[in-house]
Amino acid sequence: MKLPTYQPDAATSTRFLFFSGKGGVGKTSLSCATALRFVEAGKRVLLVSTDPASNLDEVLETKLTNAPTPIVAAPGLDALNINPVAAAAAYRERLIGPMRGLLPEAARRSMEEQLSGSCTVEIAAFDEFSGLIGDPNAAKAYDHVIFDTAPTGHTLRLMSLAKAWDQFLDKNTSGTSCLGPLAGLEKQRVIYEATVNTLADATATTLVLVSHPQLSALREAERTSKELRALGVANQCLVINGSFETKCPQDVTAQAMQQRGQAAMQTAQAFIGSMSSFVVPLRSINILGIGGLKVLLSGEAPWTAAACCRFPEPALLAPPTPESVFSDSVAPSPAAGLPPPKAAAGLPQSMSEASSSLVSLADLVSGIEQQGHGVIMTMGKGGVGKTTVAAAIAVLLAKRGHSVHLSTTDPAAHIAQTLAGQVEGLTTSKIDPAAETAAYTAEVMANQGTQMDAAGRSLLEEDLRSPCTEEIAVFRAFAREVGQGTKRFVVLDTAPTGHTLLLLDASEAYQRELERQARSTQPEEVLKLLEHLRDPAFTHILLITLPEATPVHEAAALQADLRRARIEPYAWVINQSLQHSGSCDPLLQRREYSEHRYIDEVVQKQATRSVWLPWQAEEPIGPEALAHLAVTSVSGTLV
């Protein structure tokens, strides 16, 4: 499937652009590169990030606040970070502050808990950036306003139901909402309605869906597209970032990477063809700084065919030592066409200390299995390989004679399905978020909805479509699985978010939320969940990342969330590393080289234990492939 390269044009662009997509697909890089193109065309641009884990500062190499800050290296470009967590704190204070001293302490604490959920964070961010859209005077100095991260369909649906708020607040028997801030949002109704109307205006707003050439990312983009199109946000385009083609026909790694991308795009052909779609080729560098942003859309110096298709000398194909693998003093093969190490700015001069502490997954499991039972959870952003790592651990434990249960919330769950009945001592199950949420929603509607009028029921139904509801529904199923860890090993792919765990810790906010929605007393495994998660002998949390900027920094933010809930991660897993790939493709060799700084950051600054896993030419599916992955060491050999 041949698609044109993405080349944004300020002259034909709408005033507002929203970049949306799953984590790690390049929303920030593409929104920054688009803004740079526009200012180069003489336009004034405001770039706004609403991502809780924003790396806009890092990409633009400028310290940002919640006020427009000029980007010195790009005259005409201002940028700001809307910190959703800070926005939520300020929002809570606006609602609760005036009531201090007027309400009983118990009532004030109850209000704070109502406003502690992720929905409050989401809507507080919407409260901030809607002023830039719905207020005609807020951004009048700019020709274009570009947003890194679009509002969710849930937020827009909530805003579209504004006229039902009064009746909902009057009729809601609990007097509260999962969203909490409905009463406070009342004052902003005019601006919110103007914002929703602007988003639906094709002459004013473009939704740029960003994806990688991966099936999971394309499916997420398609889901977002359908959800927002149903709400009237119909002016959409798709940018597939990281498209890869190699000119090295004998390179197994490069050919496998190319074929994976082509297969994903072929599977999603109907979606890709449903709108204007573009590609951005994979680049060899991490997109940081104005120079990197120019490379993203303008391209790099072309590789010569001779450099591309010559393999390194045979000696360089031998498995290197840990010291040489991560040492920037080892010069690449001249055939690779790479610059000398000093040309790669910002890379550490030596990785030998870091590499010596990297272990295999098998080594890590050896330190966990002594207890004979317990819980192992894989956590991290989408697309980093949580399911694969969880499955590999489960297979290894079962092959070592332990009783193991593997549970996943992966909608496809194809890896878990391939293991069912194939490994002695291993059982599998799938927590279906849709089914769990549907059951939970039906029960709440039966308890409360029958006492409301049509408008109130509509808003309650929307309340229950919020991210908080799915969190709570999956949370109950998750607690049931954790409870089994008292008798055997339970390996969980996709754990509750840091927010959910904090909510549980905040004066029993989870229990009060259930009481608000007329739930019954919870089973013992739910009540003991936090105790289990905080017990380092019982629960081992693994943070999964790729050796790239965004996955590492988002995992670090998740680690901070867990620590605030007094839960300490056990180890980090650096997955899909190109070290030892043996690739002769110059672009992949450069990407391998750029991994060093992020491996070093994990080992030296973030993790108490670090695991290294290689990029796989074929996805590891089935017991033998997963077992093989688990025992691969940092030297590229088997332990």
XYZ file of C-alpha atoms in Angstrom:
639
model
C 0.000 0.000 0.000
C 1.677 3.187 -1.211
C 0.672 6.377 0.639
C 1.888 9.958 0.187
C 4.325 11.401 2.726
C 2.810 13.737 5.317
C 3.585 17.358 4.407
C 1.436 19.837 6.401
C 0.527 23.069 4.607
C -0.371 26.140 6.651
C -2.129 27.729 3.671
C -4.758 24.977 3.448
C -4.922 23.937 7.112
C -7.765 24.652 9.503
C -7.056 26.960 12.437
C -7.316 24.200 15.055
C -5.544 20.830 14.793
C -5.814 17.995 17.291
C -3.324 15.108 17.255
C -4.707 11.891 18.744
C -3.489 8.305 19.016
C -2.276 5.686 21.485
C 0.828 6.310 23.535
C 4.207 6.255 21.838
C 3.048 6.658 18.220
C 4.608 10.106 17.831
C 1.796 12.588 18.518
C 4.137 15.075 20.188
C 6.808 14.847 17.499
C 4.297 15.274 14.670
C 2.400 18.113 16.333
C 5.721 19.936 16.967
C 6.953 19.316 13.410
C 3.640 20.586 12.019
C 3.869 23.722 14.153
C 7.418 24.273 12.934
C 6.311 24.025 9.300
C 3.582 26.592 9.914
C 5.887 29.175 11.529
C 8.375 28.669 8.703
C 5.502 29.705 6.413
C 5.142 32.946 8.373
C 2.267 31.959 10.665
C 1.892 32.561 14.401
C 1.281 29.251 16.161
C 0.357 28.203 19.689
C 1.258 24.581 20.511
C -0.577 23.074 23.488
C 0.000 19.726 25.205
C -2.723 18.167 27.350
C -0.804 14.927 27.907
C -0.282 14.117 31.629
C 3.135 12.666 30.684
C 3.992 15.442 28.250
C 7.519 15.508 26.839
C 6.886 18.730 24.919
C 9.610 20.457 26.955
C 12.103 17.791 25.941
C 11.208 17.842 22.246
C 11.281 21.648 22.023
C 14.256 21.926 24.412
C 12.418 24.667 26.310
C 11.075 24.772 29.861
C 7.325 25.237 29.549
C 4.567 26.249 31.963
C 0.803 26.607 31.663
C 1.314 30.007 29.998
C 2.486 30.536 26.388
C 6.292 30.459 26.212
C 8.192 31.633 23.095
C 10.378 28.973 21.452
C 13.565 30.924 20.776
C 14.778 28.596 18.033
C 11.466 28.898 16.144
C 10.291 32.547 16.046
C 6.523 32.734 15.817
C 5.975 29.568 17.854
C 4.718 29.662 21.446
C 4.039 26.541 23.488
C 2.450 25.618 26.793
C 1.778 22.521 28.870
C -1.636 22.048 30.392
C -0.749 19.822 33.322
C -3.994 17.890 33.889
C -3.034 16.891 37.421
C -2.263 20.488 38.382
C -5.406 21.626 36.553
C -7.460 19.126 38.556
C -5.900 20.324 41.823
C -6.692 23.936 40.924
C -10.178 22.898 39.874
C -10.814 21.117 43.170
C -9.592 24.138 45.072
C -11.949 26.448 43.150
C -14.874 24.259 44.167
C -13.882 23.329 47.692
C -11.874 26.353 48.850
C -14.853 28.679 49.420
C -16.519 25.992 51.548
C -13.715 25.544 54.046
C -15.010 26.476 57.445
C -18.601 26.350 56.229
C -19.022 22.608 55.797
C -18.316 19.828 58.286
C -14.904 18.231 57.809
C -16.486 14.901 56.788
C -18.485 16.604 54.045
C -15.397 18.415 52.731
C -13.399 15.167 52.607
C -16.263 13.526 50.756
C -16.165 16.288 48.134
C -12.409 15.897 47.720
C -12.833 12.174 47.122
C -15.574 12.782 44.566
C -13.120 15.002 42.700
C -10.145 12.628 42.920
C -10.880 10.441 39.922
C -9.280 10.330 36.497
C -12.439 11.814 35.027
C -11.897 14.945 37.086
C -8.358 15.169 35.719
C -9.643 14.704 32.194
C -12.376 17.308 32.484
C -10.158 19.765 34.342
C -7.821 19.614 31.339
C -10.790 20.177 29.054
C -11.720 23.142 31.246
C -8.273 24.606 30.573
C -7.986 24.127 26.837
C -11.642 24.814 26.022
C -10.924 28.415 26.911
C -8.495 28.518 23.989
C -11.240 27.352 21.627
C -14.570 28.478 23.025
C -13.418 31.946 24.088
C -12.858 33.983 20.896
C -10.408 36.328 22.617
C -8.197 33.715 24.286
C -5.940 32.841 21.322
C -6.740 35.643 18.890
C -3.021 36.461 18.471
C -2.407 33.114 16.743
C -3.151 31.910 13.224
C -3.164 28.278 14.322
C -3.633 26.459 17.616
C -2.255 22.904 17.624
C -3.085 20.441 20.391
C -0.941 17.450 21.283
C -3.641 14.985 22.450
C -7.283 15.438 21.554
C -10.209 15.294 23.980
C -11.751 11.854 24.369
C -15.164 10.972 23.050
C -16.329 10.600 26.629
C -15.474 14.223 27.449
C -17.220 15.519 24.345
C -20.319 13.433 25.041
C -20.437 14.850 28.535
C -20.272 18.400 27.175
C -23.012 17.666 24.642
C -25.302 16.668 27.513
C -24.877 20.020 29.262
C -28.587 20.817 29.128
C -29.322 17.754 31.245
C -26.988 18.723 34.095
C -29.557 20.617 36.162
C -32.058 17.775 36.147
C -29.360 15.207 36.763
C -28.068 17.037 39.811
C -31.622 17.455 41.086
C -32.646 13.848 40.509
C -29.449 11.898 41.161
C -30.273 10.059 44.365
C -26.633 9.920 45.461
C -26.102 13.652 44.953
C -22.729 12.997 43.347
C -21.224 11.772 40.121
C -18.260 9.657 39.115
C -17.214 12.834 37.322
C -17.637 14.866 40.460
C -17.241 18.346 38.997
C -20.611 18.598 37.215
C -21.821 21.376 39.504
C -18.659 23.359 38.922
C -18.830 22.882 35.182
C -22.202 24.621 35.084
C -20.544 28.053 35.062
C -18.507 27.166 31.972
C -21.444 25.855 29.944
C -21.362 28.573 27.257
C -17.650 28.109 26.582
C -17.970 24.326 26.543
C -20.846 24.397 24.070
C -18.867 26.771 21.822
C -15.885 24.403 22.038
C -17.940 21.360 21.046
C -19.431 23.294 18.112
C -15.968 24.392 16.938
C -14.627 20.833 17.090
C -17.494 19.715 14.853
C -16.867 22.528 12.345
C -14.837 21.068 9.456
C -13.748 24.535 8.365
C -12.242 25.226 11.789
C -10.900 21.910 13.129
C -8.920 18.926 11.846
C -8.423 15.737 13.833
C -5.066 14.166 12.953
C -5.088 10.492 13.924
C -1.548 9.229 14.494
C -0.576 5.572 14.358
C 2.384 3.293 13.911
C 2.282 0.623 11.191
C 1.135 -1.810 13.882
C -2.260 -3.429 14.108
C -2.929 -2.428 17.727
C -2.127 1.224 17.021
C -4.225 1.251 13.839
C -7.162 -0.312 15.694
C -6.905 2.342 18.411
C -6.893 5.069 15.754
C -9.932 3.495 14.097
C -11.802 3.312 17.415
C -11.048 6.961 18.131
C -12.078 7.930 14.614
C -15.463 6.231 14.882
C -16.133 7.571 18.359
C -15.374 11.188 17.474
C -17.006 10.993 14.048
C -20.239 9.932 15.770
C -20.007 13.171 17.770
C -19.630 15.297 14.664
C -15.826 15.582 14.534
C -15.713 14.382 10.940
C -12.780 16.308 9.431
C -10.116 13.666 10.002
C -6.884 12.459 8.458
C -4.504 9.609 9.329
C -0.721 9.782 9.639
C 1.124 6.456 9.917
C 4.389 7.306 11.622
C 7.477 5.097 11.427
C 6.876 3.467 8.050
C 9.940 1.347 7.249
C 11.377 -0.002 4.005
C 14.793 -1.552 3.763
C 17.174 -1.902 0.828
C 18.998 -4.795 2.463
C 17.305 -7.948 1.095
C 19.517 -10.295 3.120
C 18.920 -8.543 6.449
C 16.552 -10.774 8.460
C 15.765 -8.098 11.048
C 15.107 -5.341 8.545
C 12.995 -7.572 6.305
C 10.920 -8.784 9.254
C 10.293 -5.227 10.427
C 9.200 -4.162 6.954
C 6.911 -7.169 6.501
C 5.236 -6.633 9.887
C 4.349 -3.071 8.981
C 3.070 -4.036 5.542
C 0.914 -6.820 6.983
C -0.649 -4.490 9.583
C -1.447 -1.855 6.974
C -2.926 -4.477 4.655
C -5.185 -5.746 7.448
C -6.330 -2.172 8.176
C -6.682 -1.278 4.501
C -10.391 -0.402 4.733
C -9.809 2.040 7.591
C -6.755 3.611 5.950
C -8.687 4.102 2.733
C -11.641 5.730 4.505
C -9.880 9.103 4.849
C -6.877 11.072 3.647
C -3.918 9.006 4.832
C -0.194 9.716 4.877
C 3.045 8.147 6.049
C 6.137 9.455 7.801
C 9.196 7.250 7.266
C 11.016 5.792 10.256
C 13.966 7.986 11.183
C 17.251 6.845 12.641
C 17.266 9.427 15.434
C 15.103 10.250 18.420
C 13.135 13.326 17.416
C 14.404 15.922 19.880
C 15.126 19.611 19.253
C 14.341 21.809 16.271
C 16.937 19.989 14.170
C 15.334 16.626 14.879
C 11.867 17.972 14.066
C 13.113 19.164 10.678
C 14.525 15.695 10.005
C 11.168 14.086 10.857
C 9.334 15.664 7.935
C 12.176 16.643 5.589
C 14.166 13.419 5.788
C 17.760 12.460 6.360
C 20.699 12.335 3.983
C 20.166 9.381 1.626
C 22.076 6.184 2.179
C 24.161 4.836 -0.664
C 23.288 1.421 -2.016
C 26.827 0.227 -1.342
C 26.587 1.211 2.314
C 23.149 -0.333 2.640
C 23.766 -3.729 1.250
C 27.210 -4.645 2.556
C 27.222 -6.656 5.729
C 29.709 -5.875 8.501
C 32.891 -7.861 8.639
C 32.353 -11.413 9.975
C 34.195 -10.568 13.206
C 31.598 -7.936 13.974
C 28.786 -10.473 13.641
C 30.142 -12.576 16.505
C 28.261 -12.183 19.804
C 29.968 -9.229 21.485
C 30.717 -8.955 25.151
C 28.409 -6.910 27.411
C 31.169 -4.293 27.639
C 31.446 -3.856 23.873
C 27.715 -3.959 23.189
C 26.973 -0.878 25.229
C 30.221 0.996 24.753
C 30.164 3.975 22.423
C 33.905 3.649 21.999
C 33.321 0.705 19.649
C 33.254 2.183 16.149
C 30.640 0.877 13.708
C 31.715 -0.931 10.581
C 32.778 1.484 7.835
C 30.390 -0.393 5.559
C 27.496 0.897 7.649
C 28.045 4.460 6.490
C 27.667 5.821 10.007
C 29.364 8.880 11.448
C 31.971 8.352 14.149
C 30.599 8.119 17.706
C 31.349 11.746 18.553
C 28.865 12.888 15.905
C 25.991 11.395 17.892
C 25.434 14.163 20.404
C 24.112 13.358 23.848
C 25.043 9.669 23.917
C 26.913 8.373 26.961
C 30.589 7.682 26.491
C 30.450 4.297 28.179
C 27.699 1.790 28.863
C 29.851 -0.920 30.418
C 28.624 -0.260 33.948
C 25.002 -0.304 32.823
C 25.356 -3.487 30.788
C 26.937 -5.405 33.646
C 23.754 -5.040 35.710
C 21.336 -6.091 32.948
C 20.001 -9.622 33.424
C 17.792 -12.047 31.529
C 14.136 -12.641 32.343
C 15.117 -16.086 33.600
C 17.549 -14.561 36.095
C 14.829 -12.221 37.337
C 12.330 -15.056 37.775
C 14.875 -17.017 39.799
C 14.785 -14.249 42.389
C 10.975 -14.264 42.518
C 10.138 -17.964 42.608
C 11.672 -18.697 46.012
C 8.404 -17.802 47.771
C 6.528 -20.498 45.826
C 3.474 -18.304 45.212
C 2.471 -14.680 44.742
C 1.566 -12.136 42.080
C 3.632 -10.785 39.159
C 2.235 -7.807 37.245
C 3.454 -6.244 34.008
C 2.738 -2.529 33.659
C 3.617 0.139 31.102
C 2.299 2.124 28.173
C 0.581 0.501 25.215
C 2.688 -1.341 22.672
C 5.720 -2.053 24.854
C 5.105 -5.798 25.119
C 3.412 -6.285 28.500
C 1.469 -9.333 27.284
C 4.530 -11.015 25.781
C 6.626 -10.521 28.915
C 3.817 -11.778 31.160
C 3.360 -14.886 29.007
C 7.101 -15.612 28.945
C 7.280 -15.418 32.739
C 4.228 -17.652 33.150
C 5.668 -20.295 30.817
C 9.055 -20.232 32.550
C 7.531 -20.620 36.021
C 5.338 -23.501 34.859
C 8.275 -25.252 33.195
C 10.116 -24.973 36.512
C 7.341 -26.948 38.193
C 5.171 -24.211 39.692
C 1.399 -23.910 39.534
C 0.748 -20.746 37.494
C -2.278 -18.778 36.336
C -1.888 -16.199 33.529
C -4.582 -13.546 33.237
C -4.793 -10.735 30.690
C -7.019 -7.801 29.750
C -5.629 -7.799 26.205
C -8.731 -7.771 23.932
C -7.045 -10.097 21.462
C -5.290 -12.185 24.128
C -3.815 -14.229 21.297
C -0.641 -15.068 23.198
C -2.568 -16.374 26.214
C -4.916 -18.320 23.948
C -1.996 -20.120 22.279
C -0.821 -21.347 25.692
C -4.133 -22.796 26.892
C -3.632 -26.488 27.647
C -0.094 -26.585 26.196
C 2.035 -26.200 29.329
C 1.600 -28.453 32.331
C 0.752 -26.483 35.462
C -0.317 -23.352 33.518
C -3.898 -22.083 33.280
C -5.052 -18.947 31.474
C -7.988 -16.566 31.566
C -9.018 -13.219 30.111
C -10.554 -10.303 31.966
C -12.913 -8.812 29.399
C -13.162 -5.073 30.190
C -16.290 -4.695 28.048
C -18.098 -7.577 29.756
C -17.041 -6.507 33.252
C -18.089 -2.912 32.581
C -21.408 -3.957 31.052
C -22.294 -6.054 34.103
C -21.295 -3.273 36.478
C -23.221 -0.652 34.477
C -26.376 -2.783 34.327
C -26.371 -3.193 38.077
C -25.902 0.528 38.753
C -28.648 1.476 36.263
C -30.988 -1.018 37.926
C -30.266 0.506 41.338
C -30.469 4.174 40.359
C -31.746 4.688 36.822
C -35.307 3.605 37.505
C -35.768 6.607 39.824
C -34.673 9.215 37.239
C -36.354 10.928 34.306
C -35.074 10.471 30.732
C -32.562 13.337 30.908
C -31.179 12.130 34.226
C -30.818 8.579 32.925
C -28.956 9.864 29.852
C -26.419 11.644 32.009
C -26.077 8.682 34.377
C -25.471 6.436 31.378
C -22.759 8.830 30.189
C -21.343 8.961 33.718
C -21.028 5.173 33.533
C -19.290 5.328 30.136
C -16.433 7.222 31.748
C -12.943 5.762 32.191
C -13.559 5.586 35.942
C -16.338 3.032 35.486
C -14.189 0.664 33.452
C -11.373 1.086 35.970
C -13.682 0.071 38.816
C -15.255 -2.826 36.910
C -11.895 -4.269 35.822
C -10.532 -3.513 39.273
C -13.008 -5.921 40.863
C -12.017 -8.697 38.466
C -8.356 -7.872 39.002
C -8.808 -8.170 42.779
C -10.304 -11.637 42.343
C -7.252 -12.745 40.379
C -4.790 -11.279 42.881
C -6.503 -13.199 45.652
C -5.449 -16.463 43.993
C -1.802 -15.543 44.599
C -1.992 -16.931 48.123
C -1.952 -20.467 46.706
C 0.028 -20.238 43.446
C 1.732 -17.813 41.086
C -0.610 -15.397 39.329
C 0.839 -13.448 36.392
C -1.241 -10.425 35.402
C -0.906 -8.599 32.116
C -2.138 -5.008 32.523
C -2.567 -3.997 36.119
C -4.712 -1.157 37.494
C -3.435 2.323 36.746
C -1.474 4.275 39.310
C -4.541 6.496 39.631
C -6.760 3.551 40.582
C -4.323 2.476 43.271
C -4.111 6.008 44.632
C -7.892 6.183 44.672
C -7.967 3.034 46.779
C -5.468 4.563 49.175
C -7.267 7.898 49.554
C -9.334 7.373 52.702
C -11.031 4.287 51.286
C -12.209 6.322 48.294
C -12.811 3.176 46.300
C -15.155 1.777 48.943
C -17.014 5.086 49.149
C -17.351 5.230 45.379
C -18.997 1.826 45.435
C -21.308 2.936 48.222
C -22.211 6.007 46.170
C -23.417 3.738 43.401
C -25.308 1.553 45.865
C -22.934 -1.392 45.727
C -22.868 -4.144 48.308
C -20.059 -4.923 50.730
C -17.003 -6.087 48.854
C -15.448 -9.550 49.139
C -12.335 -10.169 51.191
C -9.957 -10.162 48.216
C -10.968 -6.564 47.401
C -10.579 -5.427 50.984
C -7.114 -7.024 51.229
C -5.931 -5.918 47.809
C -3.884 -2.894 48.827
C -2.232 -4.906 51.613
C -1.215 -7.531 49.072
C 0.085 -5.000 46.547
C 2.260 -3.307 49.161
C 3.796 -6.591 50.295
C 7.102 -6.973 48.353
C 7.235 -10.658 49.186
C 3.794 -11.228 47.654
C 3.605 -8.826 44.671
C 6.297 -8.113 42.079
C 5.538 -5.278 39.675
C 7.538 -5.133 36.453
C 7.605 -1.890 34.466
C 7.941 -2.706 30.761
C 9.515 -0.148 28.439
C 11.213 0.244 25.079
C 14.689 1.828 24.833
C 13.129 5.096 23.616
C 12.367 8.457 25.201
C 8.573 8.402 25.579
C 8.134 4.828 26.890
C 10.959 5.318 29.417
C 9.631 8.631 30.676
C 6.037 7.414 30.911
C 7.184 4.347 32.859
C 9.069 6.690 35.193
C 5.857 8.678 35.757
C 4.000 5.425 36.486
C 6.701 4.439 38.962
C 6.211 7.773 40.742
C 2.448 7.121 40.924
C 3.018 3.685 42.421
C 5.442 5.037 44.980
C 2.912 7.656 46.058
C 0.603 4.721 46.784
C 3.503 3.131 48.722
C 3.973 0.364 46.140
C 7.550 -0.232 45.006
C 8.180 -1.688 41.517
C 10.382 -4.777 41.571
C 12.173 -4.336 38.235
C 12.177 -2.705 34.797
C 12.200 -4.703 31.560
C 13.803 -3.057 28.506
C 12.025 -4.789 25.657
C 12.520 -5.019 21.879
C 16.104 -3.775 21.924
C 18.003 -3.762 18.634
C 21.305 -4.532 20.390
C 22.812 -7.708 18.831
C 20.379 -7.603 15.910
C 23.259 -7.958 13.457
C 21.401 -5.670 11.065
C 23.292 -4.223 8.121
C 20.598 -1.611 7.517
C 22.213 1.774 8.353
C 18.984 3.224 9.730
C 18.531 0.326 12.158
C 22.203 0.514 13.115
C 21.769 4.166 14.033
C 18.629 3.373 16.023
C 20.551 0.649 17.839
C 23.203 3.216 18.671
C 20.633 5.716 19.981
C 19.256 3.142 22.430
C 22.306 3.496 24.664
C 21.221 6.686 26.417
C 17.807 5.263 27.351
C 19.201 1.948 28.533
C 21.616 3.945 30.665
C 18.783 6.120 31.998
C 16.803 3.076 33.109
C 19.732 1.246 34.678
C 21.452 4.217 36.306
C 18.517 6.428 37.323
C 15.258 4.489 37.507
C 15.484 0.776 38.200
C 16.707 -1.288 41.107
C 16.805 -4.303 38.757
C 16.900 -4.231 34.957
C 16.108 -6.889 32.351
C 17.106 -6.765 28.678
C 15.085 -8.439 25.891
C 15.946 -8.365 22.178
C 13.758 -7.288 19.260
C 12.200 -10.406 17.759
C 12.162 -10.996 14.014
C 9.096 -13.171 14.619
C 6.585 -12.472 17.361
C 7.174 -15.024 20.148
C 3.976 -17.071 20.152
C 3.748 -20.491 21.751
C 5.526 -22.080 24.716
C 8.885 -22.758 23.080
C 9.304 -19.283 21.570
C 8.358 -17.625 24.867
C 10.704 -19.867 26.858
C 13.505 -19.028 24.425
C 12.871 -15.299 24.887
C 12.995 -15.647 28.670
C 16.444 -17.200 28.701
C 18.114 -14.785 26.262
C 20.891 -12.907 28.039
C 22.273 -9.424 27.490
C 25.190 -10.866 25.511
C 22.741 -12.217 22.945
C 23.382 -15.812 24.016
C 21.258 -18.224 26.038
C 21.631 -18.618 29.774
